[in-house]
Amino acid sequence: MDKRRTLAMKRLPPNFPIIWRGEVGYEQARVGRVFNYRRPSRYPIAVVEATTEDDIVEAVGLANEIGCRVSVRSGGHSWAVWSTGILRASPSNTGRLTNKLLGAYGRMFPGGHCPEVALGGFLLQGGMGWNCKNWGWACERVLGVDVVTADGRKLHCDKDENTDLYWAARGAGPGFPAIVTRFYLQTIPAFSRMRSSAYIYEKKDYRKAMEWILRVAPIYDESTEIVAVASYPAGLSDVHVMVLLVTFKNSAEEALAALQPAEDTAPPGCVQRWFCRETSLAKEYDDQHAANPMSYRYCTDNCYVKNDADVVSVLEDAFTSLPSRKSFSLWYSMAPGSRRSVEAGTMQDMALSMQTDHYFATYSIWEDEADDAKCRDWVANIFKRVERHSEGSYLGDADFQVRRTRFWQDEQGKKLMRIRKEWDPHGRIAGYLDVGDKSGAEGLENVHEWEPK
Ligand SMILES: Cc1cc2nc3c(=O)[nH]c(=O)nc-3n(C[C@H](O)[C@H](O)[C@H](O)COP(=O)(O)OP(=O)(O)OC[C@H]3O[C@@H](n4cnc5c(N)ncnc54)[C@H](O)[C@@H]3O)c2cc1C
């Protein structure tokens, strides 16, 4: 038997939830909750299915004793007690579950758009949740976190205690140098009247659709999120561009008033459209689930396109050519929230510090392994051209093994790597999985790879 396993058997309490490589159930534990069916060929020596904080303390203690690293999973999507509106939530709670529970109390939390994304990875990366352009980043509603540190201690972190870990927990992503066991979240009132409008154009009308929405979005109603998506809509044989507006209101009149300006200004020529259609969080989650089907192979990348770029031209290829019928590209309006700043006192001081008015991401989705190269190359080629017009990227849709870029402003990136090193000097928490898995305690360089250093 492996020496490390013998040591573990001596140390661990009976019935500790650990599954060793080679044991029955190992493969399910390794990738069972992993969303992307393009499975990694990385095989941890064991998987701990922790159900209590003490399980995590024990697992980290064991890792320190036998010299292993720990990597953490909440929802596998890398890709509750209420009184004052504060939710204490486990990192493995998904967005849908969280909002189902909160709905009963007339509250909501603007978690990820995809229902099965869990709070853990999502909030640590910043969290581009519902109506992010107006309500801000989901991590801005994190009031505190409980963690198990890399040396196995339980701590609470907030604006008064362990402030550097609290700072890092809002934007460090997978490089957060501890394991979060609980989030304390500020919820918001739920909305009883959600409505949406959509305008779908042929790809020949891409430019006029994008020019329109780029003009309108930054000054649009503040309860309305806006996205433009290129995809193959059901029943249509070519790539189309859909502009979708989802508004969160409490009366039908308010919703109508919010969506009317888009209805009045949308360029003519859409092949399909709807106006002020009744919707709900549950329905939007179902639509997102359908757009991101399970059991497929995925390759994604993203960037924040510079505010002064010719956005329509920069995104044209990504929006008018897609490698497969399931694939899609999106532009997500981030303004006016993206114009807030720490200096002006309109944004919190936290690790998350990268954003522009234009979030662009593409999701290549396919079924057959034989199409891996074609679908991956398509994404790589798009980003070879687009990345030069970008300020940086969002951790949530990134892969550090594929492309090196900036994820934080320079100062915040340096501070984060310093905190990472202080709290996890031996790189016990797996961290940023870069090429060759070398980044360790040092973390990421936070530079564009095409720029001279
Ligand atoms: C279909 C789909 C839709 C998505 N939609 C959105 C969206 O609308 N908005 C958005 O912002 N993002 C979105 N994402 C990206 C998503 O937020 C990230 O992939 C996020 O990391 C997923 O979190 P998770 O906990 O489910 O994933 P996991 O794979 O479990 O976690 C990702 C990483 O976070 C770290 N981590 C997780 N839990 C902990 C913890 N408790 N303590 C310490 N570190 C931890 C680990 O390093 C882990 O490797 C989407 C992803 C998918 C696949």
Short mmCIF file of C-alpha atoms and ligand atoms in Angstrom, two decimals:
data_model
loop_
_atom_site.label_atom_id
_atom_site.label_comp_id
_atom_site.label_asym_id
_atom_site.label_seq_id
_atom_site.Cartn_x
_atom_site.Cartn_y
_atom_site.Cartn_z
CA MET A 1 0.00 0.00 0.00
CA ASP A 2 1.13 3.56 -0.79
CA LYS A 3 3.06 4.97 2.23
CA ARG A 4 0.86 8.06 2.24
CA ARG A 5 -2.24 5.92 2.51
CA THR A 6 -0.80 3.97 5.41
CA LEU A 7 -0.10 7.25 7.23
CA ALA A 8 -3.61 8.45 6.45
CA MET A 9 -5.17 5.29 7.86
CA LYS A 10 -3.39 5.88 11.14
CA ARG A 11 -4.50 9.50 11.33
CA LEU A 12 -8.04 9.64 10.00
CA PRO A 13 -11.14 8.93 12.11
CA PRO A 14 -13.26 5.89 11.16
CA ASN A 15 -15.79 6.54 8.38
CA PHE A 16 -13.88 9.60 7.15
CA PRO A 17 -15.38 10.33 3.68
CA ILE A 18 -12.24 9.69 1.60
CA ILE A 19 -12.11 7.69 -1.62
CA TRP A 20 -8.65 6.61 -2.77
CA ARG A 21 -7.52 6.24 -6.37
CA GLY A 22 -8.39 2.71 -7.47
CA GLU A 23 -11.27 2.29 -5.02
CA VAL A 24 -14.86 1.72 -6.08
CA GLY A 25 -16.55 5.09 -6.65
CA TYR A 26 -13.29 6.95 -7.34
CA GLU A 27 -14.13 8.01 -10.91
CA GLN A 28 -17.57 9.29 -9.87
CA ALA A 29 -15.95 11.24 -7.03
CA ARG A 30 -13.23 12.59 -9.36
CA VAL A 31 -15.44 13.94 -12.14
CA GLY A 32 -19.07 13.17 -11.22
CA ARG A 33 -19.90 16.83 -10.56
CA VAL A 34 -17.70 18.22 -13.35
CA PHE A 35 -19.73 20.05 -15.97
CA ASN A 36 -17.36 19.80 -18.96
CA TYR A 37 -17.37 16.35 -20.56
CA ARG A 38 -13.90 17.08 -22.00
CA ARG A 39 -12.55 15.35 -18.88
CA PRO A 40 -9.07 16.22 -17.57
CA SER A 41 -6.44 13.51 -17.32
CA ARG A 42 -5.53 14.51 -13.77
CA TYR A 43 -6.03 11.91 -11.09
CA PRO A 44 -5.79 13.04 -7.45
CA ILE A 45 -4.54 10.38 -5.06
CA ALA A 46 -7.82 10.67 -3.17
CA VAL A 47 -11.06 12.62 -3.10
CA VAL A 48 -12.61 13.78 0.19
CA GLU A 49 -16.37 14.32 0.01
CA ALA A 50 -16.48 16.73 2.94
CA THR A 51 -19.81 17.33 4.62
CA THR A 52 -18.60 19.28 7.67
CA GLU A 53 -16.02 21.97 8.39
CA ASP A 54 -14.14 19.41 10.50
CA ASP A 55 -13.84 17.10 7.48
CA ILE A 56 -12.05 19.96 5.69
CA VAL A 57 -9.74 20.66 8.64
CA GLU A 58 -8.90 16.94 8.77
CA ALA A 59 -8.28 16.76 5.00
CA VAL A 60 -5.99 19.82 5.03
CA GLY A 61 -4.14 18.42 8.06
CA LEU A 62 -3.63 15.16 6.23
CA ALA A 63 -2.41 16.95 3.08
CA ASN A 64 0.14 18.84 5.17
CA GLU A 65 1.32 15.65 6.87
CA ILE A 66 1.76 13.59 3.74
CA GLY A 67 2.91 16.46 1.50
CA CYS A 68 0.02 16.69 -0.96
CA ARG A 69 -1.75 19.65 -2.47
CA VAL A 70 -5.47 20.23 -2.04
CA SER A 71 -7.71 21.31 -4.85
CA VAL A 72 -11.22 22.41 -4.03
CA ARG A 73 -14.53 21.91 -5.78
CA SER A 74 -17.90 23.42 -4.98
CA GLY A 75 -20.13 22.98 -8.02
CA GLY A 76 -17.69 21.68 -10.61
CA HIS A 77 -18.53 24.46 -13.05
CA SER A 78 -15.07 25.99 -13.73
CA TRP A 79 -16.41 26.64 -16.08
CA ALA A 80 -29.84 29.04 4.98
CA VAL A 81 -31.07 31.04 7.93
CA TRP A 82 -32.53 34.46 7.34
CA SER A 83 -33.36 37.25 9.64
CA THR A 84 -31.91 40.50 8.37
CA GLY A 85 -31.57 39.54 4.73
CA ILE A 86 -28.18 37.96 5.35
CA LEU A 87 -27.79 34.47 4.02
CA ARG A 88 -25.25 32.03 5.44
CA ALA A 89 -24.57 29.71 2.57
CA SER A 90 -22.41 26.70 1.88
CA PRO A 91 -20.11 27.14 -1.17
CA SER A 92 -21.62 24.08 -2.81
CA ASN A 93 -25.10 25.66 -3.00
CA THR A 94 -26.08 26.31 -6.60
CA GLY A 95 -27.69 29.53 -7.83
CA ARG A 96 -31.01 27.83 -8.46
CA LEU A 97 -31.14 26.18 -5.04
CA THR A 98 -30.14 29.42 -3.29
CA ASN A 99 -32.87 31.39 -5.02
CA LYS A 100 -35.47 28.69 -4.51
CA LEU A 101 -34.81 28.85 -0.78
CA LEU A 102 -34.66 32.65 -0.70
CA GLY A 103 -37.81 33.00 -2.81
CA ALA A 104 -39.88 31.69 0.09
CA TYR A 105 -38.71 34.74 2.08
CA GLY A 106 -39.28 37.24 -0.73
CA ARG A 107 -35.51 37.64 -1.26
CA MET A 108 -33.04 36.77 -4.02
CA PHE A 109 -29.31 36.60 -4.57
CA PRO A 110 -27.92 37.59 -7.99
CA GLY A 111 -25.94 34.39 -8.53
CA GLY A 112 -24.71 32.89 -11.81
CA HIS A 113 -26.99 32.70 -14.83
CA CYS A 114 -26.53 28.98 -15.18
CA PRO A 115 -28.64 27.28 -12.47
CA GLU A 116 -26.07 24.66 -11.49
CA VAL A 117 -23.09 27.01 -11.02
CA ALA A 118 -22.24 26.84 -7.32
CA LEU A 119 -21.54 29.82 -5.07
CA GLY A 120 -17.97 28.69 -4.25
CA GLY A 121 -16.13 29.16 -7.53
CA PHE A 122 -18.56 31.82 -8.74
CA LEU A 123 -18.16 34.22 -5.81
CA LEU A 124 -14.41 33.76 -5.48
CA GLN A 125 -14.04 34.81 -9.11
CA GLY A 126 -16.22 37.89 -8.66
CA GLY A 127 -19.51 36.56 -9.90
CA MET A 128 -21.07 37.99 -13.03
CA GLY A 129 -24.59 37.45 -11.76
CA TRP A 130 -28.03 38.69 -12.80
CA ASN A 131 -28.07 42.32 -13.91
CA CYS A 132 -24.38 42.71 -13.08
CA LYS A 133 -24.18 45.90 -15.15
CA ASN A 134 -26.42 47.71 -12.67
CA TRP A 135 -26.38 45.69 -9.45
CA GLY A 136 -22.62 45.14 -9.47
CA TRP A 137 -20.58 42.02 -8.89
CA ALA A 138 -22.07 39.26 -6.78
CA CYS A 139 -18.92 39.27 -4.62
CA GLU A 140 -19.75 42.84 -3.60
CA ARG A 141 -22.55 41.24 -1.53
CA VAL A 142 -20.14 38.94 0.34
CA LEU A 143 -20.08 40.35 3.89
CA GLY A 144 -17.78 37.70 5.26
CA VAL A 145 -16.41 34.20 4.79
CA ASP A 146 -15.49 31.33 7.09
CA VAL A 147 -12.40 29.50 5.90
CA VAL A 148 -10.05 26.64 6.65
CA THR A 149 -6.52 27.91 6.08
CA ALA A 150 -3.76 26.06 4.26
CA ASP A 151 -2.33 25.05 7.65
CA GLY A 152 -5.68 23.72 8.81
CA ARG A 153 -7.08 26.52 11.03
CA LYS A 154 -10.71 27.70 11.07
CA LEU A 155 -11.07 31.50 10.69
CA HIS A 156 -13.72 34.11 10.08
CA CYS A 157 -12.82 36.91 7.63
CA ASP A 158 -14.65 40.17 7.09
CA LYS A 159 -14.00 43.92 7.05
CA ASP A 160 -12.70 43.81 10.64
CA GLU A 161 -11.03 40.41 10.96
CA ASN A 162 -8.45 38.80 8.69
CA THR A 163 -9.11 41.62 6.27
CA ASP A 164 -6.56 40.57 3.67
CA LEU A 165 -8.22 37.17 3.19
CA TYR A 166 -11.60 38.92 2.98
CA TRP A 167 -10.13 41.27 0.34
CA ALA A 168 -8.82 38.28 -1.63
CA ALA A 169 -12.03 36.25 -1.32
CA ARG A 170 -13.69 38.79 -3.60
CA GLY A 171 -11.84 38.18 -6.88
CA ALA A 172 -8.94 35.78 -6.30
CA GLY A 173 -10.72 32.92 -8.03
CA PRO A 174 -8.99 29.54 -7.82
CA GLY A 175 -5.87 31.15 -6.33
CA PHE A 176 -7.65 31.94 -3.06
CA PRO A 177 -5.18 30.61 -0.48
CA ALA A 178 -7.73 28.91 1.82
CA ILE A 179 -10.91 26.85 1.61
CA VAL A 180 -14.18 28.69 2.06
CA THR A 181 -16.65 26.76 4.21
CA ARG A 182 -19.35 29.44 4.49
CA PHE A 183 -20.33 32.70 2.77
CA TYR A 184 -22.28 35.49 4.53
CA LEU A 185 -24.29 37.10 1.76
CA GLN A 186 -26.36 40.25 1.54
CA THR A 187 -29.55 39.30 -0.29
CA ILE A 188 -31.86 41.67 -2.15
CA PRO A 189 -35.68 41.79 -2.38
CA ALA A 190 -37.09 39.38 -4.98
CA PHE A 191 -38.90 40.75 -8.03
CA SER A 192 -42.43 39.62 -8.76
CA ARG A 193 -42.69 40.82 -12.38
CA MET A 194 -39.85 39.77 -14.61
CA ARG A 195 -40.28 40.39 -18.34
CA SER A 196 -38.05 39.96 -21.39
CA SER A 197 -37.81 41.24 -24.95
CA ALA A 198 -35.74 39.74 -27.76
CA TYR A 199 -34.79 40.84 -31.27
CA ILE A 200 -33.26 38.21 -33.58
CA TYR A 201 -31.41 39.26 -36.75
CA GLU A 202 -29.80 37.42 -39.63
CA LYS A 203 -26.02 37.57 -39.55
CA LYS A 204 -26.01 39.99 -42.48
CA ASP A 205 -27.61 42.48 -40.06
CA TYR A 206 -25.03 41.85 -37.32
CA ARG A 207 -23.52 45.33 -37.61
CA LYS A 208 -26.75 47.27 -37.36
CA ALA A 209 -27.99 45.16 -34.43
CA MET A 210 -24.73 45.60 -32.52
CA GLU A 211 -24.39 49.29 -33.31
CA TRP A 212 -27.89 49.81 -31.93
CA ILE A 213 -27.46 47.94 -28.68
CA LEU A 214 -24.01 49.36 -27.99
CA ARG A 215 -25.53 52.82 -28.23
CA VAL A 216 -28.54 52.09 -26.05
CA ALA A 217 -27.20 49.76 -23.34
CA PRO A 218 -25.10 52.08 -21.12
CA ILE A 219 -28.00 54.47 -20.52
CA TYR A 220 -30.77 51.87 -20.32
CA ASP A 221 -33.19 51.27 -17.41
CA GLU A 222 -31.21 50.18 -14.34
CA SER A 223 -33.25 47.04 -13.58
CA THR A 224 -32.61 45.59 -17.02
CA GLU A 225 -29.75 43.36 -18.10
CA ILE A 226 -28.76 43.28 -21.75
CA VAL A 227 -26.91 40.69 -23.78
CA ALA A 228 -26.25 40.04 -27.49
CA VAL A 229 -25.79 36.39 -28.42
CA ALA A 230 -24.75 34.78 -31.70
CA SER A 231 -26.10 31.24 -32.04
CA TYR A 232 -28.05 28.88 -34.23
CA PRO A 233 -31.60 29.45 -32.92
CA ALA A 234 -33.89 26.40 -32.95
CA GLY A 235 -35.45 25.93 -36.38
CA LEU A 236 -33.07 28.32 -38.19
CA SER A 237 -30.31 27.02 -40.41
CA ASP A 238 -27.70 29.79 -40.05
CA VAL A 239 -26.03 31.83 -37.32
CA HIS A 240 -28.27 34.64 -36.03
CA VAL A 241 -27.74 37.47 -33.59
CA MET A 242 -30.19 37.89 -30.72
CA VAL A 243 -30.39 40.96 -28.52
CA LEU A 244 -32.07 39.98 -25.25
CA LEU A 245 -33.28 42.29 -22.48
CA VAL A 246 -34.46 40.90 -19.14
CA THR A 247 -36.04 43.31 -16.70
CA PHE A 248 -36.57 42.80 -12.94
CA LYS A 249 -39.60 44.76 -11.70
CA ASN A 250 -42.53 44.57 -9.30
CA SER A 251 -45.36 45.67 -11.58
CA ALA A 252 -46.39 44.99 -15.17
CA GLU A 253 -46.50 48.75 -15.87
CA GLU A 254 -42.92 49.29 -14.69
CA ALA A 255 -41.74 46.36 -16.82
CA LEU A 256 -43.51 47.69 -19.89
CA ALA A 257 -42.02 51.15 -19.38
CA ALA A 258 -38.53 49.62 -19.02
CA LEU A 259 -38.73 47.61 -22.24
CA GLN A 260 -40.53 50.17 -24.41
CA PRO A 261 -37.41 52.22 -25.36
CA ALA A 262 -35.80 49.13 -26.93
CA GLU A 263 -39.03 48.31 -28.76
CA ASP A 264 -39.15 51.86 -30.12
CA THR A 265 -35.55 51.97 -31.32
CA ALA A 266 -34.73 48.39 -32.45
CA PRO A 267 -33.58 48.45 -36.07
CA PRO A 268 -36.08 46.98 -38.54
CA GLY A 269 -35.48 43.60 -40.15
CA CYS A 270 -35.50 41.14 -37.25
CA VAL A 271 -36.63 37.67 -38.28
CA GLN A 272 -38.10 36.86 -34.88
CA ARG A 273 -38.92 39.00 -31.88
CA TRP A 274 -40.94 39.18 -28.71
CA PHE A 275 -41.81 42.15 -26.54
CA CYS A 276 -42.36 42.28 -22.78
CA ARG A 277 -42.96 38.56 -22.42
CA GLU A 278 -43.68 37.22 -18.93
CA THR A 279 -40.74 35.38 -17.42
CA SER A 280 -39.31 34.36 -14.04
CA LEU A 281 -36.00 33.40 -12.52
CA ALA A 282 -37.01 29.72 -12.81
CA LYS A 283 -37.76 30.13 -16.53
CA GLU A 284 -34.53 32.05 -17.18
CA TYR A 285 -32.58 29.29 -15.38
CA ASP A 286 -34.26 26.70 -17.63
CA ASP A 287 -33.27 28.67 -20.75
CA GLN A 288 -29.69 28.95 -19.54
CA HIS A 289 -29.62 25.26 -18.75
CA ALA A 290 -30.82 24.49 -22.28
CA ALA A 291 -28.16 26.77 -23.83
CA ASN A 292 -25.40 25.07 -21.78
CA PRO A 293 -26.35 21.39 -22.04
CA MET A 294 -24.72 18.76 -19.85
CA SER A 295 -22.79 15.83 -21.39
CA TYR A 296 -21.10 17.99 -24.06
CA ARG A 297 -17.50 18.95 -24.65
CA TYR A 298 -16.71 22.65 -24.10
CA CYS A 299 -13.97 25.12 -24.90
CA THR A 300 -14.47 28.70 -23.73
CA ASP A 301 -12.50 31.92 -23.63
CA ASN A 302 -13.33 35.52 -22.83
CA CYS A 303 -12.04 39.05 -22.56
CA TYR A 304 -13.02 42.57 -21.65
CA VAL A 305 -12.87 44.56 -24.87
CA LYS A 306 -11.39 48.03 -24.36
CA ASN A 307 -13.87 50.86 -24.03
CA ASP A 308 -12.33 52.73 -26.97
CA ALA A 309 -12.20 49.72 -29.34
CA ASP A 310 -14.33 49.42 -32.45
CA VAL A 311 -16.37 46.71 -30.71
CA VAL A 312 -18.60 45.91 -33.70
CA SER A 313 -15.62 45.13 -35.94
CA VAL A 314 -13.61 43.38 -33.22
CA LEU A 315 -16.42 40.89 -32.49
CA GLU A 316 -17.65 40.41 -36.06
CA ASP A 317 -15.94 37.08 -36.78
CA ALA A 318 -16.94 35.61 -33.44
CA PHE A 319 -20.55 36.63 -34.04
CA THR A 320 -20.90 35.54 -37.65
CA SER A 321 -19.04 32.21 -37.71
CA LEU A 322 -19.50 29.44 -35.14
CA PRO A 323 -17.83 26.02 -35.23
CA SER A 324 -20.92 23.94 -34.36
CA ARG A 325 -24.69 24.29 -34.02
CA LYS A 326 -24.59 24.32 -30.21
CA SER A 327 -21.80 26.92 -29.95
CA PHE A 328 -22.46 30.55 -29.08
CA SER A 329 -20.70 33.89 -28.61
CA LEU A 330 -21.92 36.65 -26.36
CA TRP A 331 -21.43 40.32 -25.61
CA TYR A 332 -22.63 41.22 -22.14
CA SER A 333 -23.23 44.86 -21.39
CA MET A 334 -21.29 45.93 -18.26
CA ALA A 335 -21.87 49.70 -18.32
CA PRO A 336 -22.61 51.79 -16.34
CA GLY A 337 -21.35 49.53 -13.47
CA SER A 338 -18.00 49.12 -15.20
CA ARG A 339 -17.34 52.86 -14.83
CA ARG A 340 -17.38 52.73 -11.01
CA SER A 341 -14.04 52.96 -9.21
CA VAL A 342 -12.47 52.54 -5.78
CA GLU A 343 -10.96 56.02 -6.11
CA ALA A 344 -14.35 57.60 -6.65
CA GLY A 345 -15.76 55.60 -3.73
CA THR A 346 -18.31 53.91 -5.97
CA MET A 347 -16.73 50.46 -5.84
CA GLN A 348 -15.33 48.36 -2.98
CA ASP A 349 -11.63 47.79 -2.55
CA MET A 350 -11.23 44.08 -3.32
CA ALA A 351 -9.17 41.78 -5.51
CA LEU A 352 -11.69 42.00 -8.33
CA SER A 353 -10.54 44.99 -10.32
CA MET A 354 -10.77 44.14 -14.00
CA GLN A 355 -13.72 45.19 -16.11
CA THR A 356 -14.71 47.28 -19.11
CA ASP A 357 -18.04 48.17 -20.67
CA HIS A 358 -17.84 45.12 -22.94
CA TYR A 359 -17.62 41.54 -21.74
CA PHE A 360 -17.10 39.13 -24.62
CA ALA A 361 -17.06 35.34 -24.30
CA THR A 362 -17.37 32.47 -26.67
CA TYR A 363 -18.47 28.90 -25.90
CA SER A 364 -17.56 26.24 -28.40
CA ILE A 365 -19.78 23.22 -27.68
CA TRP A 366 -19.64 19.84 -29.38
CA GLU A 367 -20.31 16.17 -28.82
CA ASP A 368 -17.72 14.13 -30.63
CA GLU A 369 -14.08 13.88 -29.51
CA ALA A 370 -13.12 13.81 -33.20
CA ASP A 371 -14.13 17.51 -33.38
CA ASP A 372 -11.86 18.56 -30.49
CA ALA A 373 -9.18 20.17 -32.65
CA LYS A 374 -11.61 21.99 -34.94
CA CYS A 375 -13.65 23.47 -32.08
CA ARG A 376 -10.62 24.38 -29.93
CA ASP A 377 -8.79 25.95 -32.86
CA TRP A 378 -11.79 28.08 -33.72
CA VAL A 379 -11.74 29.64 -30.25
CA ALA A 380 -7.95 30.09 -30.34
CA ASN A 381 -8.10 31.82 -33.72
CA ILE A 382 -10.85 34.18 -32.62
CA PHE A 383 -8.85 35.21 -29.54
CA LYS A 384 -5.61 35.65 -31.48
CA ARG A 385 -7.35 38.52 -33.22
CA VAL A 386 -9.53 39.85 -30.40
CA GLU A 387 -7.11 39.74 -27.45
CA ARG A 388 -5.12 42.75 -28.67
CA HIS A 389 -8.21 44.87 -28.23
CA SER A 390 -8.73 43.68 -24.70
CA GLU A 391 -7.94 45.08 -21.29
CA GLY A 392 -7.88 41.62 -19.70
CA SER A 393 -10.14 38.68 -18.90
CA TYR A 394 -12.61 37.29 -16.35
CA LEU A 395 -11.42 34.26 -14.39
CA GLY A 396 -14.83 32.61 -14.69
CA ASP A 397 -14.52 31.69 -18.37
CA ALA A 398 -10.71 31.38 -18.58
CA ASP A 399 -8.21 28.54 -18.89
CA PHE A 400 -4.67 29.48 -17.74
CA GLN A 401 -3.22 26.60 -19.75
CA VAL A 402 -4.40 28.12 -23.02
CA ARG A 403 -3.74 31.85 -22.85
CA ARG A 404 -1.92 34.18 -20.46
CA THR A 405 -3.54 37.52 -19.85
CA ARG A 406 -4.44 40.02 -17.13
CA PHE A 407 -7.14 39.23 -14.59
CA TRP A 408 -6.64 42.15 -12.18
CA GLN A 409 -5.29 45.69 -12.37
CA ASP A 410 -1.52 45.73 -11.75
CA GLU A 411 -1.62 46.87 -8.14
CA GLN A 412 -4.40 44.45 -7.14
CA GLY A 413 -2.69 41.56 -8.95
CA LYS A 414 0.54 42.15 -7.00
CA LYS A 415 -1.27 42.48 -3.68
CA LEU A 416 -3.21 39.28 -4.32
CA MET A 417 -0.09 37.25 -5.08
CA ARG A 418 1.52 38.63 -1.90
CA ILE A 419 -1.49 37.56 0.17
CA ARG A 420 -1.48 34.18 -1.53
CA LYS A 421 2.16 33.64 -0.60
CA GLU A 422 1.67 34.79 2.98
CA TRP A 423 -1.29 32.53 3.66
CA ASP A 424 -0.16 29.52 1.66
CA PRO A 425 3.67 29.65 1.41
CA HIS A 426 3.92 26.00 0.36
CA GLY A 427 1.21 26.18 -2.31
CA ARG A 428 -0.88 23.61 -0.42
CA ILE A 429 -4.07 24.82 -2.15
CA ALA A 430 -3.76 23.88 -5.81
CA GLY A 431 -4.26 27.42 -7.13
CA TYR A 432 -4.00 28.62 -10.71
CA LEU A 433 -3.64 25.59 -12.99
CA ASP A 434 -1.28 27.07 -15.59
CA VAL A 435 0.83 25.34 -18.27
CA GLY A 436 2.70 22.52 -16.56
CA ASP A 437 0.94 23.39 -13.27
CA LYS A 438 3.98 25.45 -12.23
CA SER A 439 2.54 28.64 -10.76
CA GLY A 440 2.30 27.26 -7.20
CA ALA A 441 2.60 29.74 -4.35
CA GLU A 442 3.82 32.43 -6.77
CA GLY A 443 0.47 32.61 -8.55
CA LEU A 444 -0.04 34.26 -11.91
CA GLU A 445 2.08 36.93 -13.57
CA ASN A 446 -0.99 38.89 -14.63
CA VAL A 447 0.42 40.04 -17.98
CA HIS A 448 -0.76 39.81 -21.57
CA GLU A 449 1.41 37.24 -23.33
CA TRP A 450 1.64 39.25 -26.54
CA GLU A 451 3.01 42.36 -24.85
CA PRO A 452 6.71 42.70 -24.00
CA LYS A 453 7.18 42.28 -20.23
C1 LIG B 1 -22.65 26.50 -17.89
C2 LIG B 1 -21.89 27.55 -17.15
C3 LIG B 1 -22.46 28.81 -16.98
C4 LIG B 1 -21.77 29.80 -16.28
N1 LIG B 1 -22.36 31.02 -16.08
C5 LIG B 1 -21.72 31.96 -15.35
C6 LIG B 1 -22.32 33.23 -15.07
O1 LIG B 1 -23.46 33.51 -15.45
N2 LIG B 1 -21.60 34.13 -14.39
C7 LIG B 1 -20.33 33.87 -13.93
O2 LIG B 1 -19.73 34.72 -13.29
N3 LIG B 1 -19.75 32.69 -14.16
C8 LIG B 1 -20.40 31.74 -14.87
N4 LIG B 1 -19.79 30.54 -15.11
C9 LIG B 1 -18.42 30.35 -14.64
C10 LIG B 1 -18.46 29.84 -13.19
O3 LIG B 1 -18.82 30.88 -12.31
C11 LIG B 1 -17.08 29.36 -12.78
O4 LIG B 1 -16.73 28.30 -13.58
C12 LIG B 1 -17.04 28.96 -11.30
O5 LIG B 1 -15.73 28.62 -10.97
C13 LIG B 1 -17.94 27.78 -11.01
O6 LIG B 1 -18.00 27.56 -9.65
P1 LIG B 1 -18.20 26.07 -9.08
O7 LIG B 1 -18.06 26.16 -7.62
O8 LIG B 1 -19.43 25.49 -9.68
O9 LIG B 1 -16.96 25.32 -9.78
P2 LIG B 1 -15.75 24.46 -9.17
O10 LIG B 1 -15.14 23.83 -10.36
O11 LIG B 1 -16.21 23.60 -8.06
O12 LIG B 1 -14.78 25.56 -8.56
C14 LIG B 1 -13.91 26.32 -9.38
C15 LIG B 1 -12.66 26.62 -8.60
O13 LIG B 1 -12.95 27.55 -7.55
C16 LIG B 1 -12.20 27.22 -6.39
N5 LIG B 1 -13.15 26.88 -5.31
C17 LIG B 1 -14.40 26.37 -5.43
N6 LIG B 1 -14.97 26.23 -4.22
C18 LIG B 1 -14.06 26.67 -3.31
C19 LIG B 1 -14.07 26.79 -1.90
N7 LIG B 1 -15.12 26.42 -1.17
N8 LIG B 1 -12.96 27.28 -1.29
C20 LIG B 1 -11.85 27.64 -2.01
N9 LIG B 1 -11.79 27.54 -3.36
C21 LIG B 1 -12.89 27.07 -4.01
C22 LIG B 1 -11.33 26.02 -6.73
O14 LIG B 1 -10.06 26.49 -7.10
C23 LIG B 1 -12.03 25.41 -7.92
O15 LIG B 1 -11.16 24.77 -8.79
C24 LIG B 1 -20.47 29.52 -15.78
C25 LIG B 1 -19.90 28.26 -15.97
C26 LIG B 1 -20.61 27.27 -16.63
C27 LIG B 1 -19.99 25.91 -16.83
#
